[in-house]
Amino acid sequence: MIVERGDPRDPQATALLKQSHALMQDLFEPEENYFLDIEELCADNIRFFVARDGNDIVGTAALALKDGYAEVKSMFVDPARRGAGIADALMHALDAGATAEGITTLKLETAHKLAAAVKLYARHGYLECALFGDYSPNATSLFMEKHL
Protein backbone atom coordinates (compact mmCIF):
# COMPACT_ATOMS: atom_id res chain seq x y z
CA MET A 1 0.00 0.00 0.00
CA ILE A 2 1.16 3.52 -0.79
CA VAL A 3 -0.17 6.96 0.10
CA GLU A 4 0.25 9.68 -2.48
CA ARG A 5 -1.26 12.94 -3.65
CA GLY A 6 -4.42 12.24 -5.62
CA ASP A 7 -7.38 13.80 -7.35
CA PRO A 8 -10.76 13.81 -5.60
CA ARG A 9 -12.37 13.57 -9.06
CA ASP A 10 -10.81 10.15 -9.66
CA PRO A 11 -13.86 7.85 -9.83
CA GLN A 12 -12.58 5.61 -7.02
CA ALA A 13 -11.78 8.56 -4.75
CA THR A 14 -15.14 10.15 -5.55
CA ALA A 15 -16.93 6.90 -4.67
CA LEU A 16 -15.22 6.76 -1.26
CA LEU A 17 -15.91 10.45 -0.61
CA LYS A 18 -19.59 10.00 -1.49
CA GLN A 19 -19.74 7.03 0.87
CA SER A 20 -18.24 9.18 3.62
CA HIS A 21 -20.65 12.05 2.90
CA ALA A 22 -23.63 9.69 3.03
CA LEU A 23 -22.50 8.34 6.39
CA MET A 24 -22.11 11.87 7.80
CA GLN A 25 -25.56 12.81 6.51
CA ASP A 26 -27.04 9.72 8.19
CA LEU A 27 -25.34 10.44 11.52
CA PHE A 28 -25.62 14.22 11.82
CA GLU A 29 -27.98 17.09 11.17
CA PRO A 30 -27.18 19.27 8.13
CA GLU A 31 -25.90 22.13 10.31
CA GLU A 32 -23.48 19.69 11.98
CA ASN A 33 -21.91 18.50 8.72
CA TYR A 34 -18.74 20.21 7.63
CA PHE A 35 -17.43 17.90 4.91
CA LEU A 36 -16.01 19.43 1.74
CA ASP A 37 -17.68 18.46 -1.52
CA ILE A 38 -15.66 17.11 -4.43
CA GLU A 39 -15.13 20.49 -6.09
CA GLU A 40 -14.13 22.14 -2.79
CA LEU A 41 -11.47 19.44 -2.43
CA CYS A 42 -9.98 20.66 -5.74
CA ALA A 43 -9.25 24.17 -4.41
CA ASP A 44 -5.70 25.54 -4.48
CA ASN A 45 -5.37 25.42 -0.68
CA ILE A 46 -6.24 21.70 -0.48
CA ARG A 47 -3.70 18.88 -0.52
CA PHE A 48 -5.64 15.69 -1.25
CA PHE A 49 -4.17 12.24 -0.53
CA VAL A 50 -5.22 8.73 -1.45
CA ALA A 51 -4.15 5.37 -0.07
CA ARG A 52 -3.71 2.78 -2.82
CA ASP A 53 -3.52 -0.97 -2.61
CA GLY A 54 -2.40 -1.90 -6.09
CA ASN A 55 -4.81 -0.14 -8.44
CA ASP A 56 -7.49 0.30 -5.79
CA ILE A 57 -7.99 3.52 -3.82
CA VAL A 58 -8.84 2.36 -0.30
CA GLY A 59 -8.66 5.61 1.66
CA THR A 60 -8.70 9.39 1.40
CA ALA A 61 -7.53 12.35 3.47
CA ALA A 62 -6.88 16.01 2.87
CA LEU A 63 -5.15 19.02 4.35
CA ALA A 64 -6.86 22.38 4.03
CA LEU A 65 -4.13 25.00 4.34
CA LYS A 66 -5.30 27.88 6.53
CA ASP A 67 -3.67 30.94 8.05
CA GLY A 68 -1.17 29.51 10.54
CA TYR A 69 -2.37 25.89 10.51
CA ALA A 70 -3.74 23.11 8.32
CA GLU A 71 -7.03 21.34 8.90
CA VAL A 72 -7.47 17.59 8.41
CA LYS A 73 -10.48 16.91 6.17
CA SER A 74 -12.04 13.98 4.27
CA MET A 75 -10.39 11.24 6.33
CA PHE A 76 -12.10 8.03 5.24
CA VAL A 77 -11.11 4.40 4.75
CA ASP A 78 -13.10 1.82 2.81
CA PRO A 79 -15.10 0.01 5.54
CA ALA A 80 -14.11 -3.38 4.10
CA ARG A 81 -10.43 -2.46 4.54
CA ARG A 82 -10.47 -1.02 8.06
CA GLY A 83 -8.03 -2.44 10.58
CA ALA A 84 -5.24 -2.84 8.02
CA GLY A 85 -3.25 0.28 8.96
CA ILE A 86 -4.58 2.44 6.14
CA ALA A 87 -5.76 5.25 8.43
CA ASP A 88 -2.39 5.29 10.19
CA ALA A 89 -0.60 5.53 6.84
CA LEU A 90 -2.85 8.42 5.82
CA MET A 91 -2.17 10.21 9.12
CA HIS A 92 1.60 9.90 8.59
CA ALA A 93 1.22 11.27 5.06
CA LEU A 94 -0.75 14.25 6.40
CA ASP A 95 2.02 14.98 8.91
CA ALA A 96 4.63 14.78 6.16
CA GLY A 97 2.52 16.92 3.84
CA ALA A 98 2.06 19.58 6.51
CA THR A 99 5.78 19.58 7.31
CA ALA A 100 6.59 19.99 3.59
CA GLU A 101 4.29 23.05 3.55
CA GLY A 102 5.98 24.54 6.63
CA ILE A 103 2.88 23.94 8.76
CA THR A 104 3.49 23.16 12.43
CA THR A 105 -0.10 22.94 13.71
CA LEU A 106 -2.79 20.57 12.51
CA LYS A 107 -6.43 20.91 13.59
CA LEU A 108 -9.57 18.92 12.94
CA GLU A 109 -13.26 18.69 13.67
CA THR A 110 -14.79 15.31 14.44
CA ALA A 111 -17.51 14.07 16.80
CA HIS A 112 -17.63 12.09 20.03
CA LYS A 113 -20.03 9.75 18.19
CA LEU A 114 -17.15 8.75 15.87
CA ALA A 115 -15.27 6.87 18.58
CA ALA A 116 -12.88 5.04 16.25
CA ALA A 117 -11.87 8.32 14.62
CA VAL A 118 -11.35 10.00 17.98
CA LYS A 119 -9.13 7.10 19.09
CA LEU A 120 -7.15 7.30 15.85
CA TYR A 121 -6.53 11.01 16.24
CA ALA A 122 -5.58 10.68 19.91
CA ARG A 123 -3.16 7.87 19.03
CA HIS A 124 -1.51 10.26 16.56
CA GLY A 125 -1.02 12.97 19.16
CA TYR A 126 -4.16 15.08 18.77
CA LEU A 127 -5.62 16.68 21.88
CA GLU A 128 -8.97 18.38 22.39
CA CYS A 129 -8.92 22.10 21.71
CA ALA A 130 -11.29 25.04 21.45
CA LEU A 131 -13.57 25.69 18.50
CA PHE A 132 -11.62 27.25 15.61
CA GLY A 133 -12.09 28.68 12.14
CA ASP A 134 -15.60 29.15 10.78
CA TYR A 135 -17.22 26.41 12.86
CA SER A 136 -20.40 27.14 14.79
CA PRO A 137 -20.85 25.78 18.30
CA ASN A 138 -22.99 22.64 18.43
CA ALA A 139 -23.54 19.64 20.67
CA THR A 140 -21.89 17.20 18.25
CA SER A 141 -18.49 18.56 17.26
CA LEU A 142 -15.22 17.74 18.97
CA PHE A 143 -12.22 19.88 18.04
CA MET A 144 -8.67 18.56 18.22
CA GLU A 145 -5.18 19.80 17.39
CA LYS A 146 -1.62 18.60 17.20
CA HIS A 147 1.67 20.44 17.06
CA LEU A 148 4.32 18.93 14.82
CSV table of N, CA and C in Angstrom, one decimal:
chain,number,residue,atom,x,y,z
A,1,MET,N,0.8,-1.2,0.0
A,1,MET,CA,0.0,0.0,0.0
A,1,MET,C,0.9,1.2,0.0
A,2,ILE,N,0.5,2.2,-0.8
A,2,ILE,CA,1.2,3.5,-0.8
A,2,ILE,C,0.1,4.6,-0.6
A,3,VAL,N,0.6,5.7,0.0
A,3,VAL,CA,-0.2,7.0,0.1
A,3,VAL,C,0.5,8.0,-0.7
A,4,GLU,N,-0.3,8.7,-1.6
A,4,GLU,CA,0.3,9.7,-2.5
A,4,GLU,C,-0.8,10.8,-2.7
A,5,ARG,N,-0.3,11.9,-3.3
A,5,ARG,CA,-1.3,12.9,-3.6
A,5,ARG,C,-2.2,12.4,-4.7
A,6,GLY,N,-3.4,12.7,-4.7
A,6,GLY,CA,-4.4,12.2,-5.6
A,6,GLY,C,-5.4,13.3,-6.0
A,7,ASP,N,-6.4,12.9,-6.8
A,7,ASP,CA,-7.4,13.8,-7.4
A,7,ASP,C,-8.7,13.3,-6.8
A,8,PRO,N,-9.5,14.2,-6.1
A,8,PRO,CA,-10.8,13.8,-5.6
A,8,PRO,C,-11.8,13.5,-6.7
A,9,ARG,N,-11.5,13.9,-7.9
A,9,ARG,CA,-12.4,13.6,-9.1
A,9,ARG,C,-12.1,12.2,-9.7
A,10,ASP,N,-11.0,11.5,-9.2
A,10,ASP,CA,-10.8,10.2,-9.7
A,10,ASP,C,-12.0,9.4,-9.3
A,11,PRO,N,-12.6,8.6,-10.2
A,11,PRO,CA,-13.9,7.9,-9.8
A,11,PRO,C,-13.8,7.0,-8.5
A,12,GLN,N,-12.7,6.4,-8.3
A,12,GLN,CA,-12.6,5.6,-7.0
A,12,GLN,C,-12.5,6.5,-5.8
A,13,ALA,N,-11.8,7.6,-5.9
A,13,ALA,CA,-11.8,8.6,-4.8
A,13,ALA,C,-13.2,9.2,-4.5
A,14,THR,N,-13.8,9.6,-5.6
A,14,THR,CA,-15.1,10.1,-5.5
A,14,THR,C,-16.1,9.2,-4.9
A,15,ALA,N,-16.0,7.9,-5.3
A,15,ALA,CA,-16.9,6.9,-4.7
A,15,ALA,C,-16.7,6.8,-3.2
A,16,LEU,N,-15.5,6.8,-2.7
A,16,LEU,CA,-15.2,6.8,-1.3
A,16,LEU,C,-15.7,8.0,-0.6
A,17,LEU,N,-15.5,9.2,-1.2
A,17,LEU,CA,-15.9,10.4,-0.6
A,17,LEU,C,-17.4,10.5,-0.5
A,18,LYS,N,-18.1,10.0,-1.5
A,18,LYS,CA,-19.6,10.0,-1.5
A,18,LYS,C,-20.1,9.1,-0.4
A,19,GLN,N,-19.4,8.0,-0.2
A,19,GLN,CA,-19.7,7.0,0.9
A,19,GLN,C,-19.6,7.7,2.2
A,20,SER,N,-18.5,8.4,2.4
A,20,SER,CA,-18.2,9.2,3.6
A,20,SER,C,-19.3,10.2,3.8
A,21,HIS,N,-19.6,11.0,2.8
A,21,HIS,CA,-20.6,12.0,2.9
A,21,HIS,C,-22.0,11.5,3.3
A,22,ALA,N,-22.4,10.3,2.7
A,22,ALA,CA,-23.6,9.7,3.0
A,22,ALA,C,-23.7,9.3,4.5
A,23,LEU,N,-22.6,8.7,5.0
A,23,LEU,CA,-22.5,8.3,6.4
A,23,LEU,C,-22.7,9.6,7.3
A,24,MET,N,-22.0,10.7,7.0
A,24,MET,CA,-22.1,11.9,7.8
A,24,MET,C,-23.5,12.4,7.8
A,25,GLN,N,-24.2,12.3,6.6
A,25,GLN,CA,-25.6,12.8,6.5
A,25,GLN,C,-26.5,11.9,7.3
A,26,ASP,N,-26.2,10.6,7.4
A,26,ASP,CA,-27.0,9.7,8.2
A,26,ASP,C,-26.9,10.0,9.7
A,27,LEU,N,-25.7,10.3,10.1
A,27,LEU,CA,-25.3,10.4,11.5
A,27,LEU,C,-25.6,11.8,12.1
A,28,PHE,N,-25.6,12.9,11.3
A,28,PHE,CA,-25.6,14.2,11.8
A,28,PHE,C,-26.6,15.1,11.1
A,29,GLU,N,-27.1,16.1,11.8
A,29,GLU,CA,-28.0,17.1,11.2
A,29,GLU,C,-27.2,17.9,10.1
A,30,PRO,N,-27.9,18.5,9.2
A,30,PRO,CA,-27.2,19.3,8.1
A,30,PRO,C,-26.3,20.4,8.7
A,31,GLU,N,-26.7,21.1,9.7
A,31,GLU,CA,-25.9,22.1,10.3
A,31,GLU,C,-24.7,21.6,11.1
A,32,GLU,N,-24.6,20.3,11.3
A,32,GLU,CA,-23.5,19.7,12.0
A,32,GLU,C,-22.5,19.0,11.0
A,33,ASN,N,-22.8,19.1,9.7
A,33,ASN,CA,-21.9,18.5,8.7
A,33,ASN,C,-21.0,19.5,8.1
A,34,TYR,N,-19.7,19.3,8.1
A,34,TYR,CA,-18.7,20.2,7.6
A,34,TYR,C,-17.8,19.6,6.6
A,35,PHE,N,-18.3,18.5,5.9
A,35,PHE,CA,-17.4,17.9,4.9
A,35,PHE,C,-17.3,18.8,3.7
A,36,LEU,N,-16.2,18.7,3.0
A,36,LEU,CA,-16.0,19.4,1.7
A,36,LEU,C,-16.5,18.6,0.6
A,37,ASP,N,-17.2,19.2,-0.3
A,37,ASP,CA,-17.7,18.5,-1.5
A,37,ASP,C,-16.5,18.3,-2.5
A,38,ILE,N,-16.7,17.5,-3.5
A,38,ILE,CA,-15.7,17.1,-4.4
A,38,ILE,C,-15.0,18.3,-5.0
A,39,GLU,N,-15.7,19.3,-5.5
A,39,GLU,CA,-15.1,20.5,-6.1
A,39,GLU,C,-14.4,21.3,-5.1
A,40,GLU,N,-14.9,21.4,-3.8
A,40,GLU,CA,-14.1,22.1,-2.8
A,40,GLU,C,-12.8,21.5,-2.5
A,41,LEU,N,-12.7,20.2,-2.6
A,41,LEU,CA,-11.5,19.4,-2.4
A,41,LEU,C,-10.5,19.7,-3.6
A,42,CYS,N,-10.9,20.3,-4.6
A,42,CYS,CA,-10.0,20.7,-5.7
A,42,CYS,C,-9.4,22.1,-5.6
A,43,ALA,N,-9.7,22.8,-4.6
A,43,ALA,CA,-9.2,24.2,-4.4
A,43,ALA,C,-7.7,24.2,-4.2
A,44,ASP,N,-7.2,25.4,-4.5
A,44,ASP,CA,-5.7,25.5,-4.5
A,44,ASP,C,-5.1,25.3,-3.1
A,45,ASN,N,-5.9,25.6,-2.0
A,45,ASN,CA,-5.4,25.4,-0.7
A,45,ASN,C,-5.6,24.0,-0.1
A,46,ILE,N,-6.0,23.1,-0.9
A,46,ILE,CA,-6.2,21.7,-0.5
A,46,ILE,C,-5.1,20.8,-1.0
A,47,ARG,N,-4.6,19.9,-0.1
A,47,ARG,CA,-3.7,18.9,-0.5
A,47,ARG,C,-4.4,17.6,-0.3
A,48,PHE,N,-4.8,16.9,-1.3
A,48,PHE,CA,-5.6,15.7,-1.3
A,48,PHE,C,-4.8,14.5,-1.4
A,49,PHE,N,-5.0,13.5,-0.5
A,49,PHE,CA,-4.2,12.2,-0.5
A,49,PHE,C,-5.1,11.0,-0.7
A,50,VAL,N,-4.5,10.0,-1.3
A,50,VAL,CA,-5.2,8.7,-1.5
A,50,VAL,C,-4.3,7.6,-1.0
A,51,ALA,N,-4.9,6.6,-0.4
A,51,ALA,CA,-4.1,5.4,-0.1
A,51,ALA,C,-4.5,4.4,-1.1
A,52,ARG,N,-3.5,3.8,-1.7
A,52,ARG,CA,-3.7,2.8,-2.8
A,52,ARG,C,-3.2,1.4,-2.4
A,53,ASP,N,-4.0,0.4,-2.7
A,53,ASP,CA,-3.5,-1.0,-2.6
A,53,ASP,C,-3.6,-1.5,-4.0
A,54,GLY,N,-2.4,-1.6,-4.7
A,54,GLY,CA,-2.4,-1.9,-6.1
A,54,GLY,C,-3.1,-0.8,-6.9
A,55,ASN,N,-4.1,-1.1,-7.7
A,55,ASN,CA,-4.8,-0.1,-8.4
A,55,ASN,C,-6.0,0.4,-7.7
A,56,ASP,N,-6.3,-0.1,-6.5
A,56,ASP,CA,-7.5,0.3,-5.8
A,56,ASP,C,-7.2,1.4,-4.8
A,57,ILE,N,-8.0,2.5,-4.8
A,57,ILE,CA,-8.0,3.5,-3.8
A,57,ILE,C,-8.8,3.0,-2.7
A,58,VAL,N,-8.2,2.9,-1.5
A,58,VAL,CA,-8.8,2.4,-0.3
A,58,VAL,C,-9.0,3.4,0.8
A,59,GLY,N,-8.5,4.6,0.6
A,59,GLY,CA,-8.7,5.6,1.7
A,59,GLY,C,-8.4,7.0,1.1
A,60,THR,N,-8.9,8.0,1.8
A,60,THR,CA,-8.7,9.4,1.4
A,60,THR,C,-8.4,10.2,2.6
A,61,ALA,N,-7.8,11.3,2.4
A,61,ALA,CA,-7.5,12.4,3.5
A,61,ALA,C,-7.1,13.6,2.8
A,62,ALA,N,-7.3,14.7,3.5
A,62,ALA,CA,-6.9,16.0,2.9
A,62,ALA,C,-6.4,17.0,4.0
A,63,LEU,N,-5.6,17.9,3.5
A,63,LEU,CA,-5.2,19.0,4.4
A,63,LEU,C,-5.7,20.3,3.7
A,64,ALA,N,-6.4,21.1,4.5
A,64,ALA,CA,-6.9,22.4,4.0
A,64,ALA,C,-5.9,23.4,4.7
A,65,LEU,N,-5.1,24.0,3.8
A,65,LEU,CA,-4.1,25.0,4.3
A,65,LEU,C,-4.8,26.3,4.7
A,66,LYS,N,-4.7,26.7,6.0
A,66,LYS,CA,-5.3,27.9,6.5
A,66,LYS,C,-4.2,28.9,7.0
A,67,ASP,N,-4.6,30.0,7.6
A,67,ASP,CA,-3.7,30.9,8.1
A,67,ASP,C,-3.1,30.5,9.4
A,68,GLY,N,-1.9,29.9,9.3
A,68,GLY,CA,-1.2,29.5,10.5
A,68,GLY,C,-1.4,28.1,10.9
A,69,TYR,N,-2.2,27.3,10.2
A,69,TYR,CA,-2.4,25.9,10.5
A,69,TYR,C,-3.0,25.2,9.3
A,70,ALA,N,-3.0,23.9,9.3
A,70,ALA,CA,-3.7,23.1,8.3
A,70,ALA,C,-4.8,22.3,9.0
A,71,GLU,N,-5.9,22.1,8.3
A,71,GLU,CA,-7.0,21.3,8.9
A,71,GLU,C,-7.1,20.0,8.2
A,72,VAL,N,-7.3,18.9,9.0
A,72,VAL,CA,-7.5,17.6,8.4
A,72,VAL,C,-8.9,17.5,8.0
A,73,LYS,N,-9.1,17.1,6.7
A,73,LYS,CA,-10.5,16.9,6.2
A,73,LYS,C,-10.5,15.6,5.4
A,74,SER,N,-11.8,15.1,5.2
A,74,SER,CA,-12.0,14.0,4.3
A,74,SER,C,-11.3,12.7,4.6
A,75,MET,N,-11.1,12.5,5.9
A,75,MET,CA,-10.4,11.2,6.3
A,75,MET,C,-11.4,10.1,6.3
A,76,PHE,N,-11.2,9.1,5.4
A,76,PHE,CA,-12.1,8.0,5.2
A,76,PHE,C,-11.4,6.8,4.7
A,77,VAL,N,-11.7,5.7,5.2
A,77,VAL,CA,-11.1,4.4,4.8
A,77,VAL,C,-12.3,3.5,4.4
A,78,ASP,N,-12.1,2.8,3.3
A,78,ASP,CA,-13.1,1.8,2.8
A,78,ASP,C,-13.4,0.9,4.0
A,79,PRO,N,-14.7,0.8,4.4
A,79,PRO,CA,-15.1,0.0,5.5
A,79,PRO,C,-14.6,-1.4,5.5
A,80,ALA,N,-14.6,-2.0,4.3
A,80,ALA,CA,-14.1,-3.4,4.1
A,80,ALA,C,-12.6,-3.5,4.3
A,81,ARG,N,-11.9,-2.4,4.4
A,81,ARG,CA,-10.4,-2.5,4.5
A,81,ARG,C,-9.9,-1.9,5.9
A,82,ARG,N,-10.9,-1.6,6.8
A,82,ARG,CA,-10.5,-1.0,8.1
A,82,ARG,C,-9.7,-2.1,8.9
A,83,GLY,N,-8.8,-1.6,9.7
A,83,GLY,CA,-8.0,-2.4,10.6
A,83,GLY,C,-6.7,-2.9,9.9
A,84,ALA,N,-6.4,-2.4,8.7
A,84,ALA,CA,-5.2,-2.8,8.0
A,84,ALA,C,-4.1,-1.8,8.0
A,85,GLY,N,-4.3,-0.7,8.9
A,85,GLY,CA,-3.3,0.3,9.0
A,85,GLY,C,-3.4,1.4,7.9
A,86,ILE,N,-4.4,1.4,7.2
A,86,ILE,CA,-4.6,2.4,6.1
A,86,ILE,C,-4.7,3.8,6.8
A,87,ALA,N,-5.6,4.0,7.8
A,87,ALA,CA,-5.8,5.3,8.4
A,87,ALA,C,-4.5,5.8,9.0
A,88,ASP,N,-3.7,4.9,9.6
A,88,ASP,CA,-2.4,5.3,10.2
A,88,ASP,C,-1.5,5.8,9.1
A,89,ALA,N,-1.4,5.1,8.0
A,89,ALA,CA,-0.6,5.5,6.8
A,89,ALA,C,-1.0,6.9,6.3
A,90,LEU,N,-2.3,7.1,6.2
A,90,LEU,CA,-2.9,8.4,5.8
A,90,LEU,C,-2.5,9.5,6.8
A,91,MET,N,-2.5,9.2,8.1
A,91,MET,CA,-2.2,10.2,9.1
A,91,MET,C,-0.7,10.6,9.0
A,92,HIS,N,0.2,9.6,8.8
A,92,HIS,CA,1.6,9.9,8.6
A,92,HIS,C,1.8,10.8,7.3
A,93,ALA,N,1.1,10.5,6.3
A,93,ALA,CA,1.2,11.3,5.1
A,93,ALA,C,0.8,12.7,5.3
A,94,LEU,N,-0.3,12.9,6.1
A,94,LEU,CA,-0.8,14.2,6.4
A,94,LEU,C,0.3,15.0,7.2
A,95,ASP,N,0.9,14.3,8.2
A,95,ASP,CA,2.0,15.0,8.9
A,95,ASP,C,3.2,15.4,8.0
A,96,ALA,N,3.5,14.5,7.1
A,96,ALA,CA,4.6,14.8,6.2
A,96,ALA,C,4.2,15.9,5.2
A,97,GLY,N,3.0,15.9,4.7
A,97,GLY,CA,2.5,16.9,3.8
A,97,GLY,C,2.5,18.3,4.5
A,98,ALA,N,2.1,18.3,5.8
A,98,ALA,CA,2.1,19.6,6.5
A,98,ALA,C,3.5,20.1,6.7
A,99,THR,N,4.4,19.2,7.1
A,99,THR,CA,5.8,19.6,7.3
A,99,THR,C,6.4,20.1,6.0
A,100,ALA,N,6.1,19.5,4.9
A,100,ALA,CA,6.6,20.0,3.6
A,100,ALA,C,6.1,21.4,3.3
A,101,GLU,N,4.9,21.7,3.8
A,101,GLU,CA,4.3,23.0,3.5
A,101,GLU,C,4.7,24.1,4.6
A,102,GLY,N,5.5,23.6,5.6
A,102,GLY,CA,6.0,24.5,6.6
A,102,GLY,C,4.9,24.7,7.7
A,103,ILE,N,4.0,23.9,7.8
A,103,ILE,CA,2.9,23.9,8.8
A,103,ILE,C,3.3,23.2,10.0
A,104,THR,N,3.1,23.8,11.2
A,104,THR,CA,3.5,23.2,12.4
A,104,THR,C,2.3,22.8,13.3
A,105,THR,N,1.1,23.3,12.9
A,105,THR,CA,-0.1,22.9,13.7
A,105,THR,C,-1.2,22.4,12.8
A,106,LEU,N,-1.7,21.2,13.2
A,106,LEU,CA,-2.8,20.6,12.5
A,106,LEU,C,-4.0,20.6,13.4
A,107,LYS,N,-5.2,20.9,12.8
A,107,LYS,CA,-6.4,20.9,13.6
A,107,LYS,C,-7.5,20.1,12.9
A,108,LEU,N,-8.5,19.7,13.6
A,108,LEU,CA,-9.6,18.9,12.9
A,108,LEU,C,-10.8,19.0,13.7
A,109,GLU,N,-11.9,18.8,13.1
A,109,GLU,CA,-13.3,18.7,13.7
A,109,GLU,C,-13.8,17.3,13.5
A,110,THR,N,-14.2,16.6,14.5
A,110,THR,CA,-14.8,15.3,14.4
A,110,THR,C,-16.0,15.3,15.4
A,111,ALA,N,-16.4,14.1,15.9
A,111,ALA,CA,-17.5,14.1,16.8
A,111,ALA,C,-17.3,12.9,17.8
A,112,HIS,N,-17.7,13.1,19.0
A,112,HIS,CA,-17.6,12.1,20.0
A,112,HIS,C,-18.3,10.8,19.5
A,113,LYS,N,-19.3,10.9,18.7
A,113,LYS,CA,-20.0,9.8,18.2
A,113,LYS,C,-19.1,8.9,17.3
A,114,LEU,N,-18.1,9.5,16.7
A,114,LEU,CA,-17.1,8.8,15.9
A,114,LEU,C,-16.0,8.2,16.7
A,115,ALA,N,-16.3,7.3,17.6
A,115,ALA,CA,-15.3,6.9,18.6
A,115,ALA,C,-14.0,6.3,18.0
A,116,ALA,N,-14.1,5.6,16.9
A,116,ALA,CA,-12.9,5.0,16.3
A,116,ALA,C,-12.0,6.2,15.7
A,117,ALA,N,-12.6,7.2,15.1
A,117,ALA,CA,-11.9,8.3,14.6
A,117,ALA,C,-11.2,9.1,15.8
A,118,VAL,N,-11.9,9.3,16.8
A,118,VAL,CA,-11.3,10.0,18.0
A,118,VAL,C,-10.1,9.2,18.5
A,119,LYS,N,-10.3,7.9,18.6
A,119,LYS,CA,-9.1,7.1,19.1
A,119,LYS,C,-7.9,7.2,18.1
A,120,LEU,N,-8.2,7.2,16.8
A,120,LEU,CA,-7.1,7.3,15.8
A,120,LEU,C,-6.4,8.6,16.0
A,121,TYR,N,-7.2,9.7,16.1
A,121,TYR,CA,-6.5,11.0,16.2
A,121,TYR,C,-5.7,11.1,17.5
A,122,ALA,N,-6.3,10.6,18.6
A,122,ALA,CA,-5.6,10.7,19.9
A,122,ALA,C,-4.3,9.9,19.8
A,123,ARG,N,-4.3,8.7,19.2
A,123,ARG,CA,-3.2,7.9,19.0
A,123,ARG,C,-2.1,8.6,18.2
A,124,HIS,N,-2.5,9.5,17.4
A,124,HIS,CA,-1.5,10.3,16.6
A,124,HIS,C,-1.2,11.6,17.2
A,125,GLY,N,-1.5,11.8,18.4
A,125,GLY,CA,-1.0,13.0,19.2
A,125,GLY,C,-2.0,14.2,19.2
A,126,TYR,N,-3.2,14.0,18.7
A,126,TYR,CA,-4.2,15.1,18.8
A,126,TYR,C,-4.8,15.2,20.2
A,127,LEU,N,-5.0,16.4,20.6
A,127,LEU,CA,-5.6,16.7,21.9
A,127,LEU,C,-6.8,17.6,21.6
A,128,GLU,N,-7.8,17.5,22.5
A,128,GLU,CA,-9.0,18.4,22.4
A,128,GLU,C,-8.5,19.8,22.5
A,129,CYS,N,-9.2,20.7,21.7
A,129,CYS,CA,-8.9,22.1,21.7
A,129,CYS,C,-10.2,22.9,21.6
A,130,ALA,N,-10.1,24.2,21.6
A,130,ALA,CA,-11.3,25.0,21.5
A,130,ALA,C,-11.8,25.1,20.0
A,131,LEU,N,-13.0,25.5,19.8
A,131,LEU,CA,-13.6,25.7,18.5
A,131,LEU,C,-12.6,26.6,17.7
A,132,PHE,N,-12.5,26.4,16.4
A,132,PHE,CA,-11.6,27.2,15.6
A,132,PHE,C,-12.3,27.5,14.3
A,133,GLY,N,-11.7,28.4,13.5
A,133,GLY,CA,-12.1,28.7,12.1
A,133,GLY,C,-13.5,29.2,12.1
A,134,ASP,N,-14.2,28.7,11.0
A,134,ASP,CA,-15.6,29.2,10.8
A,134,ASP,C,-16.7,28.2,11.4
A,135,TYR,N,-16.3,27.3,12.3
A,135,TYR,CA,-17.2,26.4,12.9
A,135,TYR,C,-18.2,27.1,13.8
A,136,SER,N,-19.4,26.6,13.9
A,136,SER,CA,-20.4,27.1,14.8
A,136,SER,C,-20.5,26.2,16.0
A,137,PRO,N,-20.7,26.7,17.2
A,137,PRO,CA,-20.8,25.8,18.3
A,137,PRO,C,-22.0,24.9,18.1
A,138,ASN,N,-21.9,23.6,18.5
A,138,ASN,CA,-23.0,22.6,18.4
A,138,ASN,C,-22.7,21.5,19.4
A,139,ALA,N,-23.7,20.7,19.7
A,139,ALA,CA,-23.5,19.6,20.7
A,139,ALA,C,-22.8,18.4,20.1
A,140,THR,N,-22.5,18.4,18.9
A,140,THR,CA,-21.9,17.2,18.2
A,140,THR,C,-20.4,17.3,18.1
A,141,SER,N,-19.9,18.4,17.7
A,141,SER,CA,-18.5,18.6,17.3
A,141,SER,C,-17.5,18.4,18.4
A,142,LEU,N,-16.4,17.8,18.1
A,142,LEU,CA,-15.2,17.7,19.0
A,142,LEU,C,-14.1,18.3,18.2
A,143,PHE,N,-13.3,19.2,18.7
A,143,PHE,CA,-12.2,19.9,18.0
A,143,PHE,C,-10.9,19.4,18.7
A,144,MET,N,-10.0,19.1,17.8
A,144,MET,CA,-8.7,18.6,18.2
A,144,MET,C,-7.5,19.3,17.4
A,145,GLU,N,-6.4,19.2,18.1
A,145,GLU,CA,-5.2,19.8,17.4
A,145,GLU,C,-3.9,19.1,17.8
A,146,LYS,N,-2.9,19.2,17.0
A,146,LYS,CA,-1.6,18.6,17.2
A,146,LYS,C,-0.5,19.6,16.7
A,147,HIS,N,0.5,19.6,17.5
A,147,HIS,CA,1.7,20.4,17.1
A,147,HIS,C,2.8,19.5,16.6
A,148,LEU,N,3.3,19.8,15.4
A,148,LEU,CA,4.3,18.9,14.8
A,148,LEU,C,5.7,19.4,15.3
